Structures are given as C-alpha cells and as structure tokens.
Coordinates of C-alpha atoms in Angstrom, one line a residue:
M1 CA -205.0 51.3 81.0
T2 CA -205.3 48.2 78.9
M3 CA -205.0 48.6 75.2
K4 CA -206.9 46.1 73.2
I5 CA -205.9 45.3 69.6
S6 CA -208.6 43.8 67.5
R7 CA -208.1 40.9 65.2
R8 CA -208.6 43.3 62.3
D9 CA -205.7 45.6 63.5
I10 CA -203.5 42.6 63.9
S11 CA -204.2 41.5 60.3
L12 CA -203.4 45.0 59.0
I13 CA -200.1 45.1 61.0
M14 CA -199.2 41.7 59.6
I15 CA -199.9 42.8 56.1
V16 CA -197.8 46.0 56.6
L17 CA -195.0 43.9 58.1
G18 CA -195.2 41.5 55.2
L19 CA -195.1 44.2 52.6
F20 CA -192.1 45.8 54.4
A21 CA -190.3 42.5 54.5
A22 CA -191.0 42.0 50.8
F23 CA -189.7 45.4 50.0
L24 CA -186.5 44.7 52.0
V25 CA -186.1 41.3 50.3
Y26 CA -186.6 43.0 46.8
Q27 CA -184.3 46.0 47.5
F28 CA -181.4 44.2 49.2
I29 CA -181.6 40.6 48.0
F30 CA -183.6 40.2 44.8
R31 CA -182.5 43.4 43.0
P32 CA -178.7 43.0 43.7
T33 CA -179.0 39.4 42.8
M34 CA -180.6 40.2 39.4
E35 CA -178.1 42.9 38.7
E36 CA -175.3 40.5 39.5
R37 CA -177.0 37.9 37.2
D38 CA -177.2 40.4 34.4
E39 CA -173.5 41.2 34.8
V40 CA -172.6 37.5 34.8
M41 CA -174.7 36.9 31.7
E42 CA -173.0 39.9 29.9
K43 CA -169.6 38.6 30.9
R44 CA -170.5 35.2 29.7
K45 CA -171.4 36.5 26.3
E46 CA -168.1 38.3 26.1
L47 CA -166.2 35.2 27.1
E48 CA -168.2 33.1 24.6
A49 CA -167.3 35.5 21.8
E50 CA -163.6 35.5 22.9
Y51 CA -163.7 31.7 23.1
D52 CA -165.1 31.4 19.6
D53 CA -162.3 33.7 18.3
L54 CA -159.6 31.7 20.2
K55 CA -161.1 28.4 19.1
G56 CA -160.8 29.6 15.4
V57 CA -157.2 30.5 16.0
V58 CA -156.4 27.2 17.7
D59 CA -158.2 25.2 15.0
N60 CA -156.2 27.0 12.3
Q61 CA -152.9 27.4 14.3
Q62 CA -150.9 25.5 11.7
T63 CA -152.3 27.6 8.9
Y64 CA -151.4 30.8 10.7
V65 CA -147.9 29.6 11.5
T66 CA -147.4 28.6 7.8
N67 CA -148.8 31.8 6.5
T68 CA -146.7 33.9 8.9
T69 CA -143.5 32.1 7.9
T70 CA -144.4 32.6 4.2
W71 CA -145.0 36.3 4.6
E72 CA -141.9 36.8 6.6
T73 CA -139.9 35.1 3.9
R74 CA -141.5 37.3 1.3
L75 CA -140.8 40.4 3.3
N76 CA -137.2 39.4 3.8
K77 CA -136.9 38.7 0.1
L78 CA -138.4 42.1 -0.8
V79 CA -136.0 43.9 1.6
S80 CA -133.0 42.1 0.0
D81 CA -134.1 43.2 -3.5
F82 CA -133.6 46.9 -2.4
P83 CA -130.6 48.8 -1.2
P84 CA -131.0 50.5 2.2
Y85 CA -130.3 53.9 0.7
Y86 CA -128.5 55.7 -2.2
L87 CA -125.6 58.1 -2.0
Y88 CA -124.5 60.6 -4.7
E89 CA -121.8 58.3 -6.0
D90 CA -124.3 55.5 -6.5
G91 CA -126.1 57.7 -9.1
I92 CA -122.9 58.7 -10.8
M93 CA -121.6 55.2 -11.1
Y94 CA -125.0 53.9 -12.3
L95 CA -124.9 56.4 -15.2
R96 CA -121.2 55.5 -15.9
Q97 CA -122.2 51.8 -16.0
M98 CA -124.8 52.6 -18.6
E99 CA -122.3 54.4 -20.7
L100 CA -120.0 51.4 -20.6
N101 CA -122.6 48.7 -21.0
G102 CA -121.7 47.6 -24.5
E103 CA -125.3 46.9 -25.6
Y104 CA -126.2 50.4 -26.6
S105 CA -124.5 53.7 -27.1
V106 CA -125.4 56.5 -24.6
Y107 CA -123.5 59.5 -23.3
F108 CA -124.8 61.7 -20.4
D109 CA -124.1 65.3 -21.1
S110 CA -125.1 66.5 -17.7
Y111 CA -126.9 65.2 -14.6
T112 CA -127.9 65.9 -11.0
V113 CA -128.3 63.3 -8.3
T114 CA -130.4 63.5 -5.2
E115 CA -129.4 61.2 -2.3
T116 CA -132.1 59.0 -0.7
L117 CA -135.0 60.8 0.9
L118 CA -137.2 58.8 3.2
T119 CA -140.8 59.0 1.9
D120 CA -142.6 56.7 4.3
T121 CA -142.2 54.4 7.3
Y122 CA -144.3 51.5 8.4
T123 CA -144.1 49.9 11.9
G124 CA -145.5 46.4 12.3
K125 CA -144.9 43.0 14.1
V126 CA -143.3 40.0 12.5
N127 CA -143.4 36.9 14.6
G128 CA -144.1 39.1 17.7
K129 CA -141.1 41.4 17.1
D130 CA -141.5 45.1 16.3
K131 CA -140.0 46.0 12.9
V132 CA -139.8 49.4 11.2
Y133 CA -139.7 49.5 7.4
A134 CA -138.3 52.7 5.8
F135 CA -139.0 53.5 2.2
G136 CA -136.8 55.9 0.2
N137 CA -136.4 57.5 -3.2
S138 CA -133.4 58.9 -4.9
T139 CA -133.7 60.8 -8.2
I140 CA -131.4 61.4 -11.2
S141 CA -132.1 64.2 -13.7
A142 CA -129.9 63.6 -16.7
A143 CA -129.5 65.0 -20.3
F144 CA -128.2 62.3 -22.7
T145 CA -127.2 61.6 -26.3
L146 CA -128.1 58.2 -27.8
G147 CA -126.8 56.4 -30.9
G148 CA -130.3 55.9 -32.3
Y149 CA -133.8 54.6 -31.7
D150 CA -132.8 51.0 -31.0
D151 CA -130.3 52.4 -28.4
M152 CA -133.1 54.3 -26.7
K153 CA -135.3 51.2 -26.4
A154 CA -132.3 49.2 -25.1
M155 CA -131.5 51.8 -22.5
I156 CA -135.1 52.0 -21.2
S157 CA -135.3 48.2 -21.1
S158 CA -132.0 48.0 -19.1
I159 CA -133.4 50.5 -16.5
Y160 CA -136.6 48.5 -15.9
T161 CA -134.7 45.1 -15.7
D162 CA -132.0 46.3 -13.4
T163 CA -131.3 44.3 -10.3
N164 CA -132.3 47.1 -8.0
P165 CA -135.8 48.4 -8.8
K166 CA -135.9 51.7 -10.8
S167 CA -138.4 53.6 -12.9
I168 CA -138.4 56.5 -15.3
D169 CA -140.6 59.3 -14.0
S170 CA -140.5 61.3 -17.2
I171 CA -138.5 61.4 -20.5
S172 CA -138.3 63.6 -23.6
V173 CA -136.3 63.0 -26.7
N174 CA -135.4 64.7 -30.0
F175 CA -134.2 63.1 -33.2
D176 CA -131.3 64.9 -35.1
Q177 CA -131.8 64.1 -38.8
A178 CA -128.4 65.3 -39.7
T179 CA -126.5 63.0 -37.4
G180 CA -129.1 60.2 -36.7
L181 CA -128.5 60.7 -33.0
I182 CA -131.2 61.1 -30.3
T183 CA -130.8 63.7 -27.6
G184 CA -133.1 64.1 -24.6
S185 CA -133.5 64.3 -20.9
M186 CA -135.1 62.1 -18.2
N187 CA -135.9 61.9 -14.5
L188 CA -135.0 58.6 -13.1
N189 CA -136.3 57.2 -9.7
M190 CA -134.1 54.8 -7.7
Y191 CA -136.0 53.1 -4.8
S192 CA -134.7 51.9 -1.5
L193 CA -136.2 49.8 1.3
T194 CA -134.7 48.8 4.7
D195 CA -135.8 47.2 7.9
G196 CA -132.3 47.7 9.4
T197 CA -131.0 44.3 8.4
N198 CA -129.7 45.0 4.8
A199 CA -126.3 46.5 4.6
Y200 CA -125.2 49.3 2.3
T201 CA -122.8 48.3 -0.5
A202 CA -120.7 51.0 -1.9
P203 CA -120.3 51.1 -5.7
E204 CA -117.0 50.2 -7.3
I205 CA -115.2 53.3 -8.3
P206 CA -112.2 52.8 -10.6
A207 CA -108.8 53.9 -9.2
L208 CA -107.4 57.1 -10.5
S209 CA -103.8 57.5 -11.6
I210 CA -101.9 59.7 -9.1
G211 CA -98.3 60.6 -8.6
L212 CA -95.6 62.6 -10.4
D213 CA -95.3 60.5 -13.5
C214 CA -96.9 61.6 -16.8
I215 CA -100.3 60.0 -17.1
F216 CA -99.9 60.0 -20.9
G217 CA -96.9 57.7 -20.7
E218 CA -93.4 58.6 -22.0
I219 CA -93.3 61.5 -24.3
I220 CA -90.5 61.5 -26.9
P221 CA -89.9 64.9 -28.4
P222 CA -89.4 64.9 -32.2
E223 CA -85.9 65.1 -33.5
P224 CA -84.9 68.5 -34.8
T225 CA -85.0 68.9 -38.5
P226 CA -81.5 69.5 -39.9
Q227 CA -81.1 72.9 -41.4
P228 CA -79.8 73.2 -44.9
A229 CA -76.3 74.5 -45.2
E230 CA -76.0 78.0 -46.5

C-alpha cells in the first residue's frame, strides 16, 4: 500500500518541526544564555560597585594611612593618661597626698575605697591588630574637715587637675560658725583604662619604724625631788 503525502501535509509537518526546533532552541539555548547573561550583568554591577569603593580607598590611601597613624597615637596617649587599675592602697595614699599637699588644709575623718571594677570593654582593630580596651572605675567615699571655704575650692580644683583623671560624683558640706571649719563628705571617682600595654605603678608608701627601740626616742625619767629633812 502506497501512502501519499500531499504538499499541504508536508508543509504542516515542516511547520511543526520548525516550531519544535524553535522551542528546543529557546528552552535549551536561548533561555540558559539569557539567565547566564543576567547573572553576568548582576555580577558586573557588584564588581563595579566594589571597584568604585576600592578606587576611593586607593585614591585616598595616604590620607587613610595618615589618619590611622594619628588616631593610633591619640589612643596610645589616652591609654598612657590612665592607670590600668586601682588597688585599695592607691585610694588611701591619694587621700594622704591631699592631706600633705601644703596648698590647702584637709583632714579625712573616715573613708572607704572600692578597687577597680571593669565597667565596659571595647574590641577593635588598630593597624590590622585586634585590641581590647577595658574601662574601669574605682570609688572613694570620704568624710572630711577643711580649713575654710578657700581650702574647699583648692581641694576641688586639685582633684580635677590631677595627673590621672578623676571626678567628684557628689559632695555635701557644712560650715561650722564656731570654728570656721567646713565639714562634709564626698564620693570620688577614679578612672582607669588599659589595652594591656600600660603597666601598674604601685604608690609610694612611707616606711614604718619597726624594731625594739622606742619610736619616741630616748626617754629620760625626771630626777627625784629631794625630800625635806624632818
């Protein structure tokens, strides 16, 4: 049996084959190519943005290097202005130093000292190196007697101009009209900061006399008073 295909059927078959070929080209060639193109364009945008950022860094490299060096110097200077921590004896000797200052008259009747408590830490990079900065606060609560109003002003001024940063958290005073003296109490904050490079310096504590000798020197008893003859 001979099967004849008309010219019209051949045309329809060719059209179907053409559409099928177009579908295959779109599905397996054109579509993946367009998706890949979109990915390439998106990556290009990311690289262009990164390039713009890096170009700004490169163009301003010397400025960044100078600023980094400047800030590192400032940080090191700031750390050097603070002790790494405070111990109980630091507070005692600071109060004793104030009593012996010679510029004003003050006597501390009682006091309590809190050793350094770390209040905060900060971790950052300096020239690519990790550094941890620890902030601390030690407190002194003291009751005092001052020689007068001028002495009170001088004492407050000496606290705020001390080499190691300090501040008065609170203060209360009373004036004694009978003696002219000022009595009061205050809470004093002593601050510390360390990055692990600044060393603790112990306060100078005067030597105490020890031994078997009399600390009051030689004691000469009075001569006996002659008794009158009877």
